[in-house]
């Protein structure tokens, strides 16, 4: 055998190894493509019902939001009506009630009820503060403030 024949045999062997290696790679690549195709088909089968459920849920949520919006507008209307009623009642009864209370206060002062206590000087009224069910004289109240 000559050197050219040996070199040819070596090239043929390396070429056969290379072709075998490429054949294995192509077979594995074909398996990966099959698995990917199956995975995509499975995801598509599961995604379509999920998208339909999501669409139904979104429609239901929109319906509920429309209801909540209607309730909120009704509550706003009731609130404005209550505010108008409150101001009407205050303006109708507030003025006369204040006048009656002032008249009653004036009558009590004129009749002498609510005058000075025996310990205090005449003409000086006692002012008391209510703290949790008991009264504190004015002198102690000034100490508490300071």
PDB file of C-alpha atoms in Angstrom:
ATOM      1  CA  UNK A   1       0.000   0.000   0.000  1.00  0.00           C
ATOM      2  CA  UNK A   2       1.198   3.319  -0.903  1.00  0.00           C
ATOM      3  CA  UNK A   3       0.985   6.483   1.171  1.00  0.00           C
ATOM      4  CA  UNK A   4      -1.809   7.868  -1.010  1.00  0.00           C
ATOM      5  CA  UNK A   5      -3.937   4.797  -0.439  1.00  0.00           C
ATOM      6  CA  UNK A   6      -3.421   4.981   3.336  1.00  0.00           C
ATOM      7  CA  UNK A   7      -4.316   8.662   3.306  1.00  0.00           C
ATOM      8  CA  UNK A   8      -7.434   7.876   1.245  1.00  0.00           C
ATOM      9  CA  UNK A   9      -8.463   5.160   3.694  1.00  0.00           C
ATOM     10  CA  UNK A  10      -7.945   7.541   6.637  1.00  0.00           C
ATOM     11  CA  UNK A  11      -9.989  10.258   4.958  1.00  0.00           C
ATOM     12  CA  UNK A  12     -12.726   7.734   4.159  1.00  0.00           C
ATOM     13  CA  UNK A  13     -12.807   6.567   7.820  1.00  0.00           C
ATOM     14  CA  UNK A  14     -12.931  10.133   9.143  1.00  0.00           C
ATOM     15  CA  UNK A  15     -15.569  10.950   6.565  1.00  0.00           C
ATOM     16  CA  UNK A  16     -17.661   7.927   7.692  1.00  0.00           C
ATOM     17  CA  UNK A  17     -17.296   8.991  11.358  1.00  0.00           C
ATOM     18  CA  UNK A  18     -18.345  12.529  10.462  1.00  0.00           C
ATOM     19  CA  UNK A  19     -21.377  11.332   8.518  1.00  0.00           C
ATOM     20  CA  UNK A  20     -22.358   8.983  11.378  1.00  0.00           C
ATOM     21  CA  UNK A  21     -22.031  11.842  13.875  1.00  0.00           C
ATOM     22  CA  UNK A  22     -24.159  14.122  11.680  1.00  0.00           C
ATOM     23  CA  UNK A  23     -26.744  11.342  11.258  1.00  0.00           C
ATOM     24  CA  UNK A  24     -27.023  10.970  15.084  1.00  0.00           C
ATOM     25  CA  UNK A  25     -27.367  14.740  15.460  1.00  0.00           C
ATOM     26  CA  UNK A  26     -30.097  14.852  12.808  1.00  0.00           C
ATOM     27  CA  UNK A  27     -31.985  11.961  14.468  1.00  0.00           C
ATOM     28  CA  UNK A  28     -31.846  13.729  17.856  1.00  0.00           C
ATOM     29  CA  UNK A  29     -32.919  16.991  16.237  1.00  0.00           C
ATOM     30  CA  UNK A  30     -35.882  15.189  14.656  1.00  0.00           C
ATOM     31  CA  UNK A  31     -36.857  13.812  18.106  1.00  0.00           C
ATOM     32  CA  UNK A  32     -36.643  17.303  19.613  1.00  0.00           C
ATOM     33  CA  UNK A  33     -38.825  18.708  16.831  1.00  0.00           C
ATOM     34  CA  UNK A  34     -41.415  15.932  17.380  1.00  0.00           C
ATOM     35  CA  UNK A  35     -41.476  16.642  21.134  1.00  0.00           C
ATOM     36  CA  UNK A  36     -41.800  20.375  20.489  1.00  0.00           C
ATOM     37  CA  UNK A  37     -44.645  19.821  18.037  1.00  0.00           C
ATOM     38  CA  UNK A  38     -46.453  17.621  20.578  1.00  0.00           C
ATOM     39  CA  UNK A  39     -45.893  20.199  23.338  1.00  0.00           C
ATOM     40  CA  UNK A  40     -47.258  23.022  21.193  1.00  0.00           C
ATOM     41  CA  UNK A  41     -50.306  20.908  20.292  1.00  0.00           C
ATOM     42  CA  UNK A  42     -50.952  20.125  23.986  1.00  0.00           C
ATOM     43  CA  UNK A  43     -50.573  23.775  24.991  1.00  0.00           C
ATOM     44  CA  UNK A  44     -52.971  24.798  22.230  1.00  0.00           C
ATOM     45  CA  UNK A  45     -55.532  22.217  23.376  1.00  0.00           C
ATOM     46  CA  UNK A  46     -55.344  23.536  26.949  1.00  0.00           C
ATOM     47  CA  UNK A  47     -55.067  27.235  26.095  1.00  0.00           C
ATOM     48  CA  UNK A  48     -58.241  27.461  24.034  1.00  0.00           C
ATOM     49  CA  UNK A  49     -60.573  26.408  26.902  1.00  0.00           C
ATOM     50  CA  UNK A  50     -58.616  28.598  29.324  1.00  0.00           C
ATOM     51  CA  UNK A  51     -59.047  31.598  27.044  1.00  0.00           C
ATOM     52  CA  UNK A  52     -62.768  30.869  26.769  1.00  0.00           C
ATOM     53  CA  UNK A  53     -63.024  30.711  30.587  1.00  0.00           C
ATOM     54  CA  UNK A  54     -61.045  33.923  30.925  1.00  0.00           C
ATOM     55  CA  UNK A  55     -63.327  35.637  28.436  1.00  0.00           C
ATOM     56  CA  UNK A  56     -66.390  34.483  30.388  1.00  0.00           C
ATOM     57  CA  UNK A  57     -64.827  35.720  33.635  1.00  0.00           C
ATOM     58  CA  UNK A  58     -64.042  39.120  32.136  1.00  0.00           C
ATOM     59  CA  UNK A  59     -67.623  39.464  30.881  1.00  0.00           C
ATOM     60  CA  UNK A  60     -68.949  38.528  34.326  1.00  0.00           C
ATOM     61  CA  UNK A  61     -66.615  41.023  36.004  1.00  0.00           C
ATOM     62  CA  UNK A  62     -67.762  43.746  33.617  1.00  0.00           C
ATOM     63  CA  UNK A  63     -71.403  42.983  34.455  1.00  0.00           C
ATOM     64  CA  UNK A  64     -70.615  43.158  38.174  1.00  0.00           C
ATOM     65  CA  UNK A  65     -68.748  46.448  37.713  1.00  0.00           C
ATOM     66  CA  UNK A  66     -71.735  47.889  35.862  1.00  0.00           C
ATOM     67  CA  UNK A  67     -73.935  46.890  38.813  1.00  0.00           C
ATOM     68  CA  UNK A  68     -71.504  48.423  41.302  1.00  0.00           C
ATOM     69  CA  UNK A  69     -71.418  51.612  39.240  1.00  0.00           C
ATOM     70  CA  UNK A  70     -75.218  51.791  39.327  1.00  0.00           C
ATOM     71  CA  UNK A  71     -75.215  51.218  43.103  1.00  0.00           C
ATOM     72  CA  UNK A  72     -72.545  53.899  43.596  1.00  0.00           C
ATOM     73  CA  UNK A  73     -74.553  56.437  41.599  1.00  0.00           C
ATOM     74  CA  UNK A  74     -77.667  55.584  43.648  1.00  0.00           C
ATOM     75  CA  UNK A  75     -75.703  56.016  46.870  1.00  0.00           C
ATOM     76  CA  UNK A  76     -74.413  59.370  45.643  1.00  0.00           C
ATOM     77  CA  UNK A  77     -77.955  60.481  44.865  1.00  0.00           C
ATOM     78  CA  UNK A  78     -79.177  59.345  48.305  1.00  0.00           C
ATOM     79  CA  UNK A  79     -76.270  61.183  49.944  1.00  0.00           C
ATOM     80  CA  UNK A  80     -77.064  64.413  48.129  1.00  0.00           C
ATOM     81  CA  UNK A  81     -80.756  64.047  49.041  1.00  0.00           C
ATOM     82  CA  UNK A  82     -79.853  63.458  52.694  1.00  0.00           C
ATOM     83  CA  UNK A  83     -77.568  66.489  52.660  1.00  0.00           C
ATOM     84  CA  UNK A  84     -80.317  68.638  51.162  1.00  0.00           C
ATOM     85  CA  UNK A  85     -82.805  67.336  53.727  1.00  0.00           C
ATOM     86  CA  UNK A  86     -80.370  67.996  56.566  1.00  0.00           C
ATOM     87  CA  UNK A  87     -79.745  71.568  55.476  1.00  0.00           C
ATOM     88  CA  UNK A  88     -83.507  72.105  55.015  1.00  0.00           C
ATOM     89  CA  UNK A  89     -84.259  70.814  58.514  1.00  0.00           C
ATOM     90  CA  UNK A  90     -81.409  72.872  59.978  1.00  0.00           C
ATOM     91  CA  UNK A  91     -82.599  76.048  58.320  1.00  0.00           C
ATOM     92  CA  UNK A  92     -86.264  75.389  59.164  1.00  0.00           C
ATOM     93  CA  UNK A  93     -85.923  74.330  62.800  1.00  0.00           C
ATOM     94  CA  UNK A  94     -82.441  75.583  63.708  1.00  0.00           C
ATOM     95  CA  UNK A  95     -83.226  79.292  63.886  1.00  0.00           C
ATOM     96  CA  UNK A  96     -86.395  78.969  65.983  1.00  0.00           C
ATOM     97  CA  UNK A  97     -84.775  76.445  68.333  1.00  0.00           C
ATOM     98  CA  UNK A  98     -81.838  78.754  68.945  1.00  0.00           C
ATOM     99  CA  UNK A  99     -84.247  81.593  69.667  1.00  0.00           C
ATOM    100  CA  UNK A 100     -86.262  79.446  72.111  1.00  0.00           C
ATOM    101  CA  UNK A 101     -83.056  78.338  73.874  1.00  0.00           C
ATOM    102  CA  UNK A 102     -81.835  81.933  74.129  1.00  0.00           C
ATOM    103  CA  UNK A 103     -85.218  83.041  75.453  1.00  0.00           C
ATOM    104  CA  UNK A 104     -85.177  80.250  78.077  1.00  0.00           C
ATOM    105  CA  UNK A 105     -81.659  81.228  79.124  1.00  0.00           C
ATOM    106  CA  UNK A 106     -82.669  84.853  79.442  1.00  0.00           C
ATOM    107  CA  UNK A 107     -85.726  83.933  81.508  1.00  0.00           C
ATOM    108  CA  UNK A 108     -83.592  81.795  83.874  1.00  0.00           C
ATOM    109  CA  UNK A 109     -81.070  84.593  84.299  1.00  0.00           C
ATOM    110  CA  UNK A 110     -83.844  87.114  84.894  1.00  0.00           C
ATOM    111  CA  UNK A 111     -85.545  84.930  87.505  1.00  0.00           C
ATOM    112  CA  UNK A 112     -82.243  84.343  89.328  1.00  0.00           C
ATOM    113  CA  UNK A 113     -81.943  80.594  88.799  1.00  0.00           C
ATOM    114  CA  UNK A 114     -78.334  79.746  88.126  1.00  0.00           C
ATOM    115  CA  UNK A 115     -77.028  82.522  90.403  1.00  0.00           C
ATOM    116  CA  UNK A 116     -73.941  82.485  92.654  1.00  0.00           C
ATOM    117  CA  UNK A 117     -73.263  79.778  95.257  1.00  0.00           C
ATOM    118  CA  UNK A 118     -72.971  80.767  98.970  1.00  0.00           C
ATOM    119  CA  UNK A 119     -69.139  80.472  98.982  1.00  0.00           C
ATOM    120  CA  UNK A 120     -68.679  82.877  96.113  1.00  0.00           C
ATOM    121  CA  UNK A 121     -69.184  86.589  96.024  1.00  0.00           C
ATOM    122  CA  UNK A 122     -72.630  87.731  94.960  1.00  0.00           C
ATOM    123  CA  UNK A 123     -72.900  88.507  91.295  1.00  0.00           C
ATOM    124  CA  UNK A 124     -70.084  86.067  90.398  1.00  0.00           C
ATOM    125  CA  UNK A 125     -71.292  82.832  88.802  1.00  0.00           C
ATOM    126  CA  UNK A 126     -69.579  79.483  89.348  1.00  0.00           C
ATOM    127  CA  UNK A 127     -68.229  77.792  86.240  1.00  0.00           C
ATOM    128  CA  UNK A 128     -67.685  74.056  86.452  1.00  0.00           C
ATOM    129  CA  UNK A 129     -66.299  71.505  84.036  1.00  0.00           C
ATOM    130  CA  UNK A 130     -67.604  67.950  83.778  1.00  0.00           C
ATOM    131  CA  UNK A 131     -64.860  65.314  83.738  1.00  0.00           C
ATOM    132  CA  UNK A 132     -66.009  61.696  83.514  1.00  0.00           C
ATOM    133  CA  UNK A 133     -69.116  62.126  85.630  1.00  0.00           C
ATOM    134  CA  UNK A 134     -67.826  64.622  88.230  1.00  0.00           C
ATOM    135  CA  UNK A 135     -67.433  68.370  88.393  1.00  0.00           C
ATOM    136  CA  UNK A 136     -64.242  70.297  89.077  1.00  0.00           C
ATOM    137  CA  UNK A 137     -64.331  73.870  90.435  1.00  0.00           C
ATOM    138  CA  UNK A 138     -63.028  76.667  88.240  1.00  0.00           C
ATOM    139  CA  UNK A 139     -59.868  77.164  90.347  1.00  0.00           C
ATOM    140  CA  UNK A 140     -58.745  73.556  89.823  1.00  0.00           C
ATOM    141  CA  UNK A 141     -59.566  73.754  86.128  1.00  0.00           C
ATOM    142  CA  UNK A 142     -57.195  76.696  85.688  1.00  0.00           C
ATOM    143  CA  UNK A 143     -54.406  74.671  87.352  1.00  0.00           C
ATOM    144  CA  UNK A 144     -55.052  71.743  84.971  1.00  0.00           C
ATOM    145  CA  UNK A 145     -54.800  73.979  81.894  1.00  0.00           C
ATOM    146  CA  UNK A 146     -51.518  75.599  82.988  1.00  0.00           C
TER     147      UNK A 146
END
